[in-house]
Amino acid sequence: EASTVYSDLALLHAVLAASKSTCRDLLVAPFIADLEYEVIASFYGTSKDAIRMKIKRCLKEAKRIAKKL
């Protein structure tokens, strides 16, 4: 089980490293830093809905990157 965790972390690291910096920030903020969409939206000066859509697009891109690795 520990090897699975390490391989999952390695994949996450590789996907984040291969992502654009904006997507990397948008994926880290809600899922790792546990920031709410309202806080992220305020930081970027946009709406919660716009941030949610950007994160959705970044997740789609992250999945595409992960499949290539």
Coordinates of C-alpha atoms in Angstrom, one line a residue:
E1 CA 0.0 0.0 0.0
A2 CA 2.9 2.4 0.8
S3 CA 4.3 1.8 -2.7
T4 CA 0.9 2.8 -4.2
V5 CA 0.9 6.0 -2.2
Y6 CA 4.4 6.8 -3.4
S7 CA 3.6 6.1 -7.0
D8 CA 0.4 8.2 -6.8
L9 CA 2.4 11.1 -5.3
A10 CA 5.0 10.7 -8.0
L11 CA 2.3 10.8 -10.7
L12 CA 0.8 13.9 -9.1
H13 CA 4.1 15.6 -9.0
A14 CA 4.8 14.8 -12.6
V15 CA 1.4 16.0 -13.7
L16 CA 1.8 19.3 -11.8
A17 CA 5.3 19.8 -13.2
A18 CA 4.0 19.3 -16.7
S19 CA 1.0 21.6 -16.2
K20 CA 1.0 25.3 -17.1
S21 CA 1.7 27.5 -14.0
T22 CA -1.8 28.9 -14.0
C23 CA -3.3 25.4 -13.9
R24 CA -0.8 24.3 -11.4
D25 CA -1.8 27.1 -9.1
L26 CA -5.5 26.5 -9.7
L27 CA -5.2 22.8 -8.9
V28 CA -3.1 23.3 -5.8
A29 CA -5.3 26.0 -4.3
P30 CA -8.6 24.1 -3.7
F31 CA -7.3 20.5 -3.5
I32 CA -4.0 20.9 -1.6
A33 CA -4.2 24.3 0.1
D34 CA -7.9 23.7 0.8
L35 CA -8.9 27.2 -0.3
E36 CA -12.5 27.8 -1.2
Y37 CA -13.5 28.9 -4.7
E38 CA -14.6 32.3 -3.4
V39 CA -11.1 33.0 -2.0
I40 CA -9.4 31.9 -5.2
A41 CA -11.8 34.0 -7.3
S42 CA -11.1 37.1 -5.1
F43 CA -7.3 36.6 -5.6
Y44 CA -7.7 36.4 -9.4
G45 CA -10.3 39.2 -9.4
T46 CA -13.0 37.1 -11.1
S47 CA -16.2 35.2 -10.2
K48 CA -16.6 31.9 -8.4
D49 CA -18.2 30.4 -11.5
A50 CA -15.3 31.5 -13.7
I51 CA -12.8 29.9 -11.3
R52 CA -14.8 26.7 -11.1
M53 CA -14.8 26.5 -14.9
K54 CA -11.1 27.2 -15.1
I55 CA -10.4 24.5 -12.5
K56 CA -12.6 22.1 -14.5
R57 CA -10.6 22.7 -17.6
C58 CA -7.3 22.3 -15.7
L59 CA -8.5 19.0 -14.3
K60 CA -9.3 17.8 -17.8
E61 CA -5.8 18.8 -19.0
A62 CA -4.2 17.1 -15.9
K63 CA -6.0 13.9 -16.8
R64 CA -4.8 14.2 -20.4
I65 CA -1.2 14.7 -19.1
A66 CA -1.5 11.8 -16.7
K67 CA -2.6 9.4 -19.5
K68 CA 0.5 10.3 -21.5
L69 CA 2.9 9.6 -18.6

